XYZ file of C-alpha atoms in Angstrom:
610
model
C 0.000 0.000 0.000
C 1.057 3.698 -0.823
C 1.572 5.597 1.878
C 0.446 8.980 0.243
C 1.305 12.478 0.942
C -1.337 14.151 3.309
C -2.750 10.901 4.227
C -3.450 10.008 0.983
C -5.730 10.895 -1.865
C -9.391 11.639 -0.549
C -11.457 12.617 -3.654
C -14.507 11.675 -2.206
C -13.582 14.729 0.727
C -11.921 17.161 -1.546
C -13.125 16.877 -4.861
C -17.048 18.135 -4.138
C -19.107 21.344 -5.048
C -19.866 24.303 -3.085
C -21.872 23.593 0.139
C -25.562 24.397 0.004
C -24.838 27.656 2.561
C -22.130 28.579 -0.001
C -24.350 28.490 -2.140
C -26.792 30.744 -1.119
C -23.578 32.851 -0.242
C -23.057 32.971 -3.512
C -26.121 34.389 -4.508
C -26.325 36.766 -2.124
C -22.900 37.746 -3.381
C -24.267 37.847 -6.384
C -27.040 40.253 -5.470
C -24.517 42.042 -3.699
C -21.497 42.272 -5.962
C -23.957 42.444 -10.012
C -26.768 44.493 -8.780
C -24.892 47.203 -9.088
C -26.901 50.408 -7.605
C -29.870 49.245 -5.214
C -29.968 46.483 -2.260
C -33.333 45.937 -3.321
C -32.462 44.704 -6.517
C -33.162 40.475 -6.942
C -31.825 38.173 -9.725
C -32.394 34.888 -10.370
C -30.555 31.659 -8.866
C -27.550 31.194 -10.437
C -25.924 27.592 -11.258
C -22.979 26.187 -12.079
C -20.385 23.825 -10.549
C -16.434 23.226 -11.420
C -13.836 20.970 -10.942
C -12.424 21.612 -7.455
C -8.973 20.590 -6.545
C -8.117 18.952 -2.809
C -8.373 21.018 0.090
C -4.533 20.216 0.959
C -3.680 22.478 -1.814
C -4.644 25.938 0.002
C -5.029 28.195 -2.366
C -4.389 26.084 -5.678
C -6.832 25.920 -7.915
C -7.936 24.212 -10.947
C -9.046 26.889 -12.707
C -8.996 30.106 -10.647
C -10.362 32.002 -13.383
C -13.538 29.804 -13.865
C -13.774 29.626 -10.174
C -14.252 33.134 -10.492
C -16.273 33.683 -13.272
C -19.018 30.681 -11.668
C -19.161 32.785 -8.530
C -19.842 36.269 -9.734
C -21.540 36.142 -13.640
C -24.409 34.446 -14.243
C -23.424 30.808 -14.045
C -26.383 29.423 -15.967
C -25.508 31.278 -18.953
C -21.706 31.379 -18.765
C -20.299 28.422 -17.678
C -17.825 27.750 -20.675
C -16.807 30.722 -22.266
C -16.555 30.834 -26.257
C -14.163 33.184 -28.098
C -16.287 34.784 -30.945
C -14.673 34.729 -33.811
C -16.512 37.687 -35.500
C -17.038 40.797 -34.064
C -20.119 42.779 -33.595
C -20.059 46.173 -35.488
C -20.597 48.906 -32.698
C -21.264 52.687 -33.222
C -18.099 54.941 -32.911
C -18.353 55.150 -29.362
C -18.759 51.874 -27.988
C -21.610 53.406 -25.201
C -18.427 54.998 -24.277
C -19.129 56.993 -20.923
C -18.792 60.772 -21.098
C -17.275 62.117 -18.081
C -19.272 65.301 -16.589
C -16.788 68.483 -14.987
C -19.925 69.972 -13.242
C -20.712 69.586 -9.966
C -23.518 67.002 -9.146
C -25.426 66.237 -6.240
C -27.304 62.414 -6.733
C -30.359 60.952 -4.268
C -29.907 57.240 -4.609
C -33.659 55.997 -3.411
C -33.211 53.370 -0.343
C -35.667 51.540 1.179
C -35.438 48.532 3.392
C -33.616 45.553 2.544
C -35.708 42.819 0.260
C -35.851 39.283 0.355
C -32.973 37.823 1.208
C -33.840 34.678 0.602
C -32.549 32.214 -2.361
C -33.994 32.045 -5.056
C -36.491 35.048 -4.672
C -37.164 37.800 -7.213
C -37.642 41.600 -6.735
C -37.727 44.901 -8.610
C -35.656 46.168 -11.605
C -33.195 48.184 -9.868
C -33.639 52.088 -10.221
C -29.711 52.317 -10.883
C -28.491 55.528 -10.992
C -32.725 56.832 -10.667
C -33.134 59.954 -8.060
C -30.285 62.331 -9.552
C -31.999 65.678 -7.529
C -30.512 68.350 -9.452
C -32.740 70.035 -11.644
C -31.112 71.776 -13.885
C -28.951 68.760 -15.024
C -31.870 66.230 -14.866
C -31.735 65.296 -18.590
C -27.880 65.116 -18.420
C -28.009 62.969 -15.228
C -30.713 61.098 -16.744
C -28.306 60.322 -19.526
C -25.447 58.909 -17.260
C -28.150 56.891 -15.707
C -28.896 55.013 -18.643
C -25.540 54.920 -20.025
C -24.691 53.181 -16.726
C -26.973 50.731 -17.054
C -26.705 50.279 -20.772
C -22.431 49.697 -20.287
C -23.057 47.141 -17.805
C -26.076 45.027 -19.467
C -23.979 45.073 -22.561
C -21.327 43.487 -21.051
C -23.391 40.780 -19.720
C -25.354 40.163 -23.078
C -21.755 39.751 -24.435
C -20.632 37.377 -22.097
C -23.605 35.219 -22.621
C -22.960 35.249 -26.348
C -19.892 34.380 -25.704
C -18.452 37.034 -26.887
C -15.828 37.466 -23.895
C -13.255 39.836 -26.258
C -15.884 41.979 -27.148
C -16.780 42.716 -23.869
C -13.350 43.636 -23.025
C -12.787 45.769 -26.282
C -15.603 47.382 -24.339
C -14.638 48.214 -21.040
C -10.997 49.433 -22.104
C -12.561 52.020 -24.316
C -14.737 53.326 -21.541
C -11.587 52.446 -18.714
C -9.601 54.637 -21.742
C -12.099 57.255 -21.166
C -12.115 57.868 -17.438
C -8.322 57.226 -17.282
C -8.325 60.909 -19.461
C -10.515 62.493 -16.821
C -8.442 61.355 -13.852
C -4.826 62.076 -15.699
C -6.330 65.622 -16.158
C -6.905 65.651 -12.163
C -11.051 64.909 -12.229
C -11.495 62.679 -8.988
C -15.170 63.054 -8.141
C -18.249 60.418 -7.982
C -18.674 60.199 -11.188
C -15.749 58.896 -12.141
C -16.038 56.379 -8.895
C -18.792 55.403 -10.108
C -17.740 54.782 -13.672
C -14.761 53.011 -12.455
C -17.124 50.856 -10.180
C -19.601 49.650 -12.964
C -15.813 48.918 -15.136
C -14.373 46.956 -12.132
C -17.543 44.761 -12.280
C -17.462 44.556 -15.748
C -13.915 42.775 -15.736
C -15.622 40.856 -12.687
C -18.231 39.295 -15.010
C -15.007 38.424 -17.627
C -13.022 36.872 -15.067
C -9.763 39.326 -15.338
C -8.910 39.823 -11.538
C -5.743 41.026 -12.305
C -6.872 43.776 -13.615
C -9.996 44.561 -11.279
C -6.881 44.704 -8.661
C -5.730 47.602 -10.639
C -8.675 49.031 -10.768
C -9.298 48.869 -7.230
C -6.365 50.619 -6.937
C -7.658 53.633 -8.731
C -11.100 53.583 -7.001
C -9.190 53.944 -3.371
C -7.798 56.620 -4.622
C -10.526 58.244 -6.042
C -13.068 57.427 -2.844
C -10.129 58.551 -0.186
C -10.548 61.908 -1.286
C -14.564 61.779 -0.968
C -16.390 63.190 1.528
C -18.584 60.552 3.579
C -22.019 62.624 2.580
C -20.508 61.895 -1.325
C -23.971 60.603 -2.941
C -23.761 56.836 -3.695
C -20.239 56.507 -2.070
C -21.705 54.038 0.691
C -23.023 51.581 -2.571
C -19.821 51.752 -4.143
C -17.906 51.059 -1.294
C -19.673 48.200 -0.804
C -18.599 46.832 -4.288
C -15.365 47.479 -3.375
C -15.547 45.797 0.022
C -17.096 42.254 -2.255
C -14.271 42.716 -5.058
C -11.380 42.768 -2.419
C -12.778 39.998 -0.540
C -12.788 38.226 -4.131
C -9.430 39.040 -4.429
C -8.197 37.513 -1.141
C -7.391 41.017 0.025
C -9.440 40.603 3.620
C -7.847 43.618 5.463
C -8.884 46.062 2.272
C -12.501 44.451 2.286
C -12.726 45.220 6.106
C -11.880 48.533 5.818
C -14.025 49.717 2.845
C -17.089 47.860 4.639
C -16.328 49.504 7.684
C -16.431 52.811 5.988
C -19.480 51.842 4.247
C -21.294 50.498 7.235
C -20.340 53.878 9.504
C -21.786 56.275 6.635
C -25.214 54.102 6.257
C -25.464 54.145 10.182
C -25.215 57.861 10.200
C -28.006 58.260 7.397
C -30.056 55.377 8.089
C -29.644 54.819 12.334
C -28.014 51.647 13.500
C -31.110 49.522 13.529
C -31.634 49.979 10.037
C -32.449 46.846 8.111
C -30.103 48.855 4.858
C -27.556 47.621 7.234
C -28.183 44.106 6.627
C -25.716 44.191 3.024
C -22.242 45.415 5.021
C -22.781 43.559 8.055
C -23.447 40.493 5.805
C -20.110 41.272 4.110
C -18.166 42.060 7.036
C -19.087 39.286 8.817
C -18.120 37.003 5.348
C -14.842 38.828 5.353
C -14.021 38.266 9.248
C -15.222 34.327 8.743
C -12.496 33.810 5.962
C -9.653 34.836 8.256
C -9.902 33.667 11.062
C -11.600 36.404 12.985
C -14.716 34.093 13.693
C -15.653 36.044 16.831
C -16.427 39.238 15.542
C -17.665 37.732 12.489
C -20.486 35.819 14.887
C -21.004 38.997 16.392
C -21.825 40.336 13.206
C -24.302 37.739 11.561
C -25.968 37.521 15.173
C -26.522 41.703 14.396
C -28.305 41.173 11.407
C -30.185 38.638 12.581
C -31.127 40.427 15.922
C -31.768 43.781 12.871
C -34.080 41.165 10.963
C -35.961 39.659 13.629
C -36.728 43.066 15.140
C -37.968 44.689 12.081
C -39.531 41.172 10.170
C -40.449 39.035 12.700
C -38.732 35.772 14.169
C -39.934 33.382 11.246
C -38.846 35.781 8.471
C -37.713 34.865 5.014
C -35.410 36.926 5.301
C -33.889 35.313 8.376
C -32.462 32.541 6.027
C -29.315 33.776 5.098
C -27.624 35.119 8.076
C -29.116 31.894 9.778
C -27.648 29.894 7.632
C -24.388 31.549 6.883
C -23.682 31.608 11.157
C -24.544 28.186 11.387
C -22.281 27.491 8.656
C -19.289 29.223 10.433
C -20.119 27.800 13.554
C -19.775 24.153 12.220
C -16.434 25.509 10.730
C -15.236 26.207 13.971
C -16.260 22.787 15.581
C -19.311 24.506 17.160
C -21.581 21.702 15.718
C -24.491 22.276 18.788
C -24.634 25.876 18.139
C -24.933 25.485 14.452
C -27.647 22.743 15.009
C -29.917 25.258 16.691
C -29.938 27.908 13.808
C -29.783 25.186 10.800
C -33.219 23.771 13.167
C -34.896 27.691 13.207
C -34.464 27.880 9.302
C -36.141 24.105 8.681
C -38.692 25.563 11.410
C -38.862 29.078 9.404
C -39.380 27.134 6.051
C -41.835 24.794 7.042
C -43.847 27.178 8.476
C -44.177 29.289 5.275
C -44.047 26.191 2.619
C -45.125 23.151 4.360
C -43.357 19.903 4.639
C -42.815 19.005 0.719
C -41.083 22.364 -0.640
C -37.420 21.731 -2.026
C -36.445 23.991 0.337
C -37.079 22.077 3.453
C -34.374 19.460 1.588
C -32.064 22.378 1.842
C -32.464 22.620 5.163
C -32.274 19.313 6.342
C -29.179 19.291 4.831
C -27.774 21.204 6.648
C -29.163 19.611 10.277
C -27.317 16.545 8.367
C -23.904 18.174 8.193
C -24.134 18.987 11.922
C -25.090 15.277 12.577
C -22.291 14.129 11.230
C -19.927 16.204 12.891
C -21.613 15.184 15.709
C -20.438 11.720 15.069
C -24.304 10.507 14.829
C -23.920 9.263 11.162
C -27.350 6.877 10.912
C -29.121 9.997 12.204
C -27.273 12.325 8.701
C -27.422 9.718 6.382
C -31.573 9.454 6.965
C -31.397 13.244 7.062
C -29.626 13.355 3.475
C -31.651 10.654 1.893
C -34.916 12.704 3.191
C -33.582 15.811 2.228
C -32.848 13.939 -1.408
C -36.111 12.848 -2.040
C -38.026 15.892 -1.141
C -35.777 17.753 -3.584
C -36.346 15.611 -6.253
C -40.105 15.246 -5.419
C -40.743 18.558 -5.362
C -38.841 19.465 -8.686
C -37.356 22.415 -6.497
C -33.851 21.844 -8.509
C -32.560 20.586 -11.688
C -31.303 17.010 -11.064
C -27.395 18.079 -12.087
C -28.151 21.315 -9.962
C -24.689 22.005 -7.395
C -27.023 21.304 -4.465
C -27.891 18.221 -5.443
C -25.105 17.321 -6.799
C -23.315 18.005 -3.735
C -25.992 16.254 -1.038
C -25.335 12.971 -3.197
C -21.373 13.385 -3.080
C -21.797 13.891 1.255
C -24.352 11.204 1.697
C -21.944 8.754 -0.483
C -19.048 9.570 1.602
C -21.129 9.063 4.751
C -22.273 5.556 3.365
C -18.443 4.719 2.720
C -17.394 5.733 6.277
C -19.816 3.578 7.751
C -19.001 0.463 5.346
C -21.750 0.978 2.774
C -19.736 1.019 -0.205
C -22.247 -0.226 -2.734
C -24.796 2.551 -1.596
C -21.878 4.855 -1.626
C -20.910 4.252 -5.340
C -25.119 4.012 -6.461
C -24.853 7.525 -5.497
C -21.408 8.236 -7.704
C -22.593 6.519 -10.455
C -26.038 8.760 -10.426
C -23.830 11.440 -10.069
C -21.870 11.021 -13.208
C -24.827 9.785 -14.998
C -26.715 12.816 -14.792
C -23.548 14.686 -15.904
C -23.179 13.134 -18.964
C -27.087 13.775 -19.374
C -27.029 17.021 -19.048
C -23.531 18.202 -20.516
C -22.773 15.264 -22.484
C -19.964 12.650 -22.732
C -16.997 14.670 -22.542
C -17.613 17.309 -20.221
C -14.837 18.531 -18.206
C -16.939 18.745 -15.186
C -17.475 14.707 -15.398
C -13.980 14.581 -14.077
C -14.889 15.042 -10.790
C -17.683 12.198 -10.639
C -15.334 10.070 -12.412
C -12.121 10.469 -10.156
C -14.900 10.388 -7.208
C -16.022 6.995 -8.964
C -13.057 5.539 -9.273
C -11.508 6.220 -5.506
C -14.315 4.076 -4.478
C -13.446 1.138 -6.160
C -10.170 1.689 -5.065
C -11.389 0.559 -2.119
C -13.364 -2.015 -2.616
C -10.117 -3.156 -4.523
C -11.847 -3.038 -7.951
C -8.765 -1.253 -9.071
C -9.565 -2.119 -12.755
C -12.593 -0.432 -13.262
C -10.929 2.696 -11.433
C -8.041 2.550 -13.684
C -10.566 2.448 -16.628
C -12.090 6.004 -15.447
C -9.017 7.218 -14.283
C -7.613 6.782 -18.071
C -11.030 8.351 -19.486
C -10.870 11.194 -17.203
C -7.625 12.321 -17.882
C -8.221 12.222 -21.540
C -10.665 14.624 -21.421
C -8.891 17.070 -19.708
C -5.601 16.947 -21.647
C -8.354 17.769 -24.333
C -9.509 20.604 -22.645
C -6.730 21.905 -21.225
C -3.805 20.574 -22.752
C -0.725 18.552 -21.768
C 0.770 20.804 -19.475
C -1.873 22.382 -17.189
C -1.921 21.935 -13.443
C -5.331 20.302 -13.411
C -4.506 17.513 -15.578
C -1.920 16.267 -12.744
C -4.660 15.122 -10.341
C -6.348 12.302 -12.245
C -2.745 11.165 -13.143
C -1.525 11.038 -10.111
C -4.704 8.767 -9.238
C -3.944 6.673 -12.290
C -0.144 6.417 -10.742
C -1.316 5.449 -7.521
C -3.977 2.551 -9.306
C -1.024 1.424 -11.686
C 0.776 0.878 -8.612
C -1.881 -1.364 -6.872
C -2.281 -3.084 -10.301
C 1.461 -3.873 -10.021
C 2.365 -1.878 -13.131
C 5.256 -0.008 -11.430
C 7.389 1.151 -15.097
C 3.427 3.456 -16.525
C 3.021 4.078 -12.745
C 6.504 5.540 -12.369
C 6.423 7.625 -15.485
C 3.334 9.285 -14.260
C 4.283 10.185 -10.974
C 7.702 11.490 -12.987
C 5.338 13.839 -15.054
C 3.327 14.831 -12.280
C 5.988 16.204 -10.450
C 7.529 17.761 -13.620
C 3.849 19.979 -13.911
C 3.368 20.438 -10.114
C 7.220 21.618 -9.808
C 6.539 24.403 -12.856
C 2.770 25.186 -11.985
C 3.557 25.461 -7.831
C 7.266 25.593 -7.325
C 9.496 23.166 -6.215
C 8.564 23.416 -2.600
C 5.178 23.611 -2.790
C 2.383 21.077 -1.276
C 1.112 19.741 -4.154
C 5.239 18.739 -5.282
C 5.484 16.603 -2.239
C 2.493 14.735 -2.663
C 3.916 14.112 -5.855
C 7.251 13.100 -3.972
C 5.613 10.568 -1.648
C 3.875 8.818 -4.257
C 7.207 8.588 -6.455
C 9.121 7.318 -3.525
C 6.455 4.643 -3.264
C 6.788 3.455 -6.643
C 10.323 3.936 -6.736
C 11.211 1.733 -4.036
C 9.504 -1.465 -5.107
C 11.129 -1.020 -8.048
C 14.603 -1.065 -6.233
C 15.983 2.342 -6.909
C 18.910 3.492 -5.242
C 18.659 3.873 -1.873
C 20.839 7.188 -1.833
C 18.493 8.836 -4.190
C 14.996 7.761 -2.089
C 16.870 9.318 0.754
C 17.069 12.560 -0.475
C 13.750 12.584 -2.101
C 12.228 11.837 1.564
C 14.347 14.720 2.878
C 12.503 17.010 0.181
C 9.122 15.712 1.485
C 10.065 16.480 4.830
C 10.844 19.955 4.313
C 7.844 20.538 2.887
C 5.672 18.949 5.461
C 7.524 20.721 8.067
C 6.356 23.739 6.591
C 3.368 23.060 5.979
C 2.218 21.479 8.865
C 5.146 21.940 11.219
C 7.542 20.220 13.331
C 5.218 18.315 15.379
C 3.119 16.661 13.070
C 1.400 13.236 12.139
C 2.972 13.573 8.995
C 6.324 14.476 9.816
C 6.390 11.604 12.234
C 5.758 8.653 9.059
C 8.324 10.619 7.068
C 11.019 10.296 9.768
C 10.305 7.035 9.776
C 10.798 6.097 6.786
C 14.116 8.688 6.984
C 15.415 6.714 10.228
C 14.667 3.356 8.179
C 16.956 4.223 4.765
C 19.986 6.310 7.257
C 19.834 3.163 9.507
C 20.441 0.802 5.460
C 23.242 3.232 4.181
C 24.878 3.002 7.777
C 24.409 6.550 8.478
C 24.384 5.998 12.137
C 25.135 9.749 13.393
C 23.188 11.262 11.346
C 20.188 8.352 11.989
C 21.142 8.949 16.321
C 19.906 12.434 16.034
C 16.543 11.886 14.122
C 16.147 9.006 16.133
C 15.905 11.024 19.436
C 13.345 13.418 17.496
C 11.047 10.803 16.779
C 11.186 9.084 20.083
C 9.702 12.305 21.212
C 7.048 12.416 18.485
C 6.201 8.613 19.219
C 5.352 9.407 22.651
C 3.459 12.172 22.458
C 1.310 10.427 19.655
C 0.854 7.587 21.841
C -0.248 9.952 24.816
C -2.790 11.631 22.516
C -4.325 7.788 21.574
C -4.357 7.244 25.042
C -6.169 10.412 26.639
């Protein structure tokens, strides 16, 4: 048996969709982040799902521009991007946006926070509507519509597919403003022009340059007054794009600023609040500030409950998103009690058979199994299942569902139902290939999923049979060299291996390493993995014993950094260390590490015991 990097290769726990709070984070992102000028503003639910890679890999992604694009555009529409070929012929100025000298005072109409529920619909947004001065109404009334006009033009073009259009787009209108702000114009208007351009290049997935961008709005918004008309909406863009962008201490800030100007108009038990506090508290959640971040959501929901009533609608998300930090931090009888008031809340106001009550239960069927009572969340998942798919809430390949069948499999596996376990992969990748046909690149996932299974029920040909398919389709879609394709080889490697056929499993694991080492760096996570499973396969087939050596000495650097001195995974590398120094008669060097893992045994051994 390999033993692999990180305690080995868990697809079934790492490979999976969003969960379904994320979810609904996402859309109220969404709502946030696209609706560009008014809280009130609704849009529909948004799908879409991509290949994620393991959660050992912090911060690597498969695809971090599609995981971009899936959380902020509209994911039904846009899920694989097309370059257009032909372009559209536009008018000379490509709805570029002229940029006003004259001083203008704007109203932006407020009123209370809609539904914040998933799913729900609301009013067209009044954008840039309530511009009070009179004698520039028509003019105002003209930016208005150009506003609105840039940014629903973008979006039409990214549904065509026409991605480089849209681009062509918002340079000429980013060339536009860049004059006014060279000449030394830094008012609202040219915020706010910037803002609706940063969200364009949201929508196309070019971060990079919404960082830039962002740059230029700080700078811009830093000179504003707080009383600036619409500063408090833009800042709140601003907050959602940096906390896109990783950039948690910038997104803090900006809400913060935001949140202290709409107190001061609006009181401090406004429900207008409801948007920063929802961000903030997202923001403080994602590092590591989980305190102040429950403080936060339990704000909004004491702002909610005050103002809606304690079985709101609109109590869903905060609900939700608390509980769902909460369980993060090992909380799992606190989160039980708010997943339990939005099941209560949703039954209440749709009865027993809605597809929402499937979304809540699971949720109560996370918390069960954290709470180790895994009979009680597997019945919880399989009821949630069936009134989801009984009440047609969802598409059948919809994330949700997709993810409920991926957790209740895994469940089944841990408690030694591997045959219900794999039904539930095998539905999985069937309605894939349904619904986005045979060579999908999202049918990767199901199919590496798939194929760990039989891995351990020891059916290691039929996972070497998926493992080949899967890969093939993503060297088609991505190419030889791309960091994704290195995950179902590495699978394959680690199959080959079981299947005895060390020389293919060897050159795999070579390869892997070669992409991981140019995609990560040498000392990366994702390398050493590589490492462990080449030293593996290496080994049986009787490579020197000098060179293993100093391959385990790379994967102990790395896991020493990653997970530090102390760890379960430093302790089976200096094992296996210890084991070659002790063969090449390395007994000084072999003394020393000896002593270290003495220590490590016994404190392992202590921790078994307690």
């Amino acid at each position: 048996m390999i033993d692999l990097f990180c305690k080995g290769i868990k697809v079934l726990d790492h490979l999976k969709v969003d969960t379904e709070e994320e979810y609904i984070e996402i859309k109220k992102f969404q709502d946030q982040i696209l609706v560009m000028f008014d809280p009130r503003r609704k849009r529909k639910t948004m799908k879409g799902s991509c290949l994620l890679p393991s959660h050992s890999f912090t911060g690597i992604r498969t695809s971090k521009e599609l995981r971009h694009m899936l959380s902020l555009c509209e994911l039904k529409s846009i899920a694989c991007f097309s370059v257009c070929n032909q372009r559209q012929n536009y008018n000379q100025k490509l709805y570029i946006i002229p940029i006003r000298t004259a001083s203008v005072r704007v109203r932006i109409a407020r009123s209370s926070v809609g539904s914040l529920e998933c799913g729900g619909t609301g009013p067209h947004s009044d954008a840039y509507s309530g511009f009070s001065s009179p004698n520039d109404h028509q003019r105002i009334g003209s930016l208005e519509r150009e506003l609105e006009e840039l940014f629903d033009e973008v979006k039409r073009m990214i549904r065509m597919g026409n991605k480089n259009d849209a681009i062509d787009l918002l340079t000429a209108n980013y060339e536009a403003v860049k004059e006014s702000l060279n000449a030394g114009t830094k008012g609202i208007e040219e915020a706010a022009i910037l803002d609706v351009i940063a969200l364009g290049y949201m929508a196309v997935g070019d971060l990079k340059f919404v960082g830039s961008l962002l740059d230029m709005m700080k700078e811009v918004v830093d000179n504003l007054k707080d009383d600036a008309p619409r500063l408090d909406s833009i800042l709140m863009h601003m907050g959602s794009m940096y906390a896109t962008l990783n950039m948690f201490e910038k997104s803090l800030d900006t809400y913060q600023r935001a949140l202290y100007i709409m107190e001061g108009t609006y009181g401090k038990d406004s429900t207008l609040l409801v948007t920063p506090c929802l961000g903030m508290a997202k923001v403080l959640g994602s590092f590591g500030k989980s305190t102040k971040a429950i403080e936060i959501y339990q704000r909004v929901i004491t702002l909610l409950g005050s103002s809606r009533g304690a079985q709101s609608k609109d109590l869903v998300v905060p609900l939700l998103s608390l509980g769902n930090l909460l369980l993060k931090e090992r909380r799992a009888n606190d989160a039980e009690t708010h997943f339990t008031r939005v099941l209560d809340i949703y039954t209440k106001l749709y009865g027993q058979n809605d597809g929402r009550i499937g979304i809540a239960m699971s949720s109560l069927a996370r918390v069960k199994s954290a709470q180790g009572k895994s009979d009680e969340a597997i019945q919880l998942f399989k009821r949630a299942i069936q009134v989801m798919k009984d009440s047609n809430y969802l598409s059948p390949d919809d994330s949700i569902m997709e993810k409920m069948r991926v957790d209740l499999s895994e469940l089944l596996h841990a408690a030694g139902r591997g045959q219900e376990g794999r039904e539930l992969l095998e539905e999985c990748l069937w309605i894939t290939e349904r619904h986005k046909g045979k060579e999908h690149p999202l049918l990767v996932t199901h199919m590496i999923n798939l194929a760990t299974s039989y891995s351990r029920s020891k059916n290691y040909a039929d996972a070497e049979h998926l493992l080949r398919r899967s890969l093939q389709i993503l060297i088609k879609h991505k190419g030889t060299d791309d960091q994704s394709i290195s995950f179902p080889m590495l699978h394959l490697a680690v199959t080959l291996y079981h299947l005895k056929n060390d020389e293919e499993a060897e050159k795999l694991a070579l390869e892997v390493l070669r992409i991981r080492e140019k995609a990560f760096g040498k000392n990366s996570l994702p390398v050493g993995e590589a490492l462990d499973c080449l030293v593996s396969i290496q080994t049986r087939l009787g490579k020197d014993d000098s060179e293993l050596l100093e391959l385990l000495r790379r994967i102990l650097s790395i896991q020493e950094r990653e997970f530090g001195y102390e760890s379960e995974e430093v302790l089976v590398s200096l094992k296996k260390i210890v084991y070659y120094l002790d063969k090449l008669g390395k007994k000084d060097e072999k003394l020393t590490l000896h002593r270290r893992l003495s220590v490590l045994r016994k404190k392992y051994n202590q921790m078994v015991n307690y």
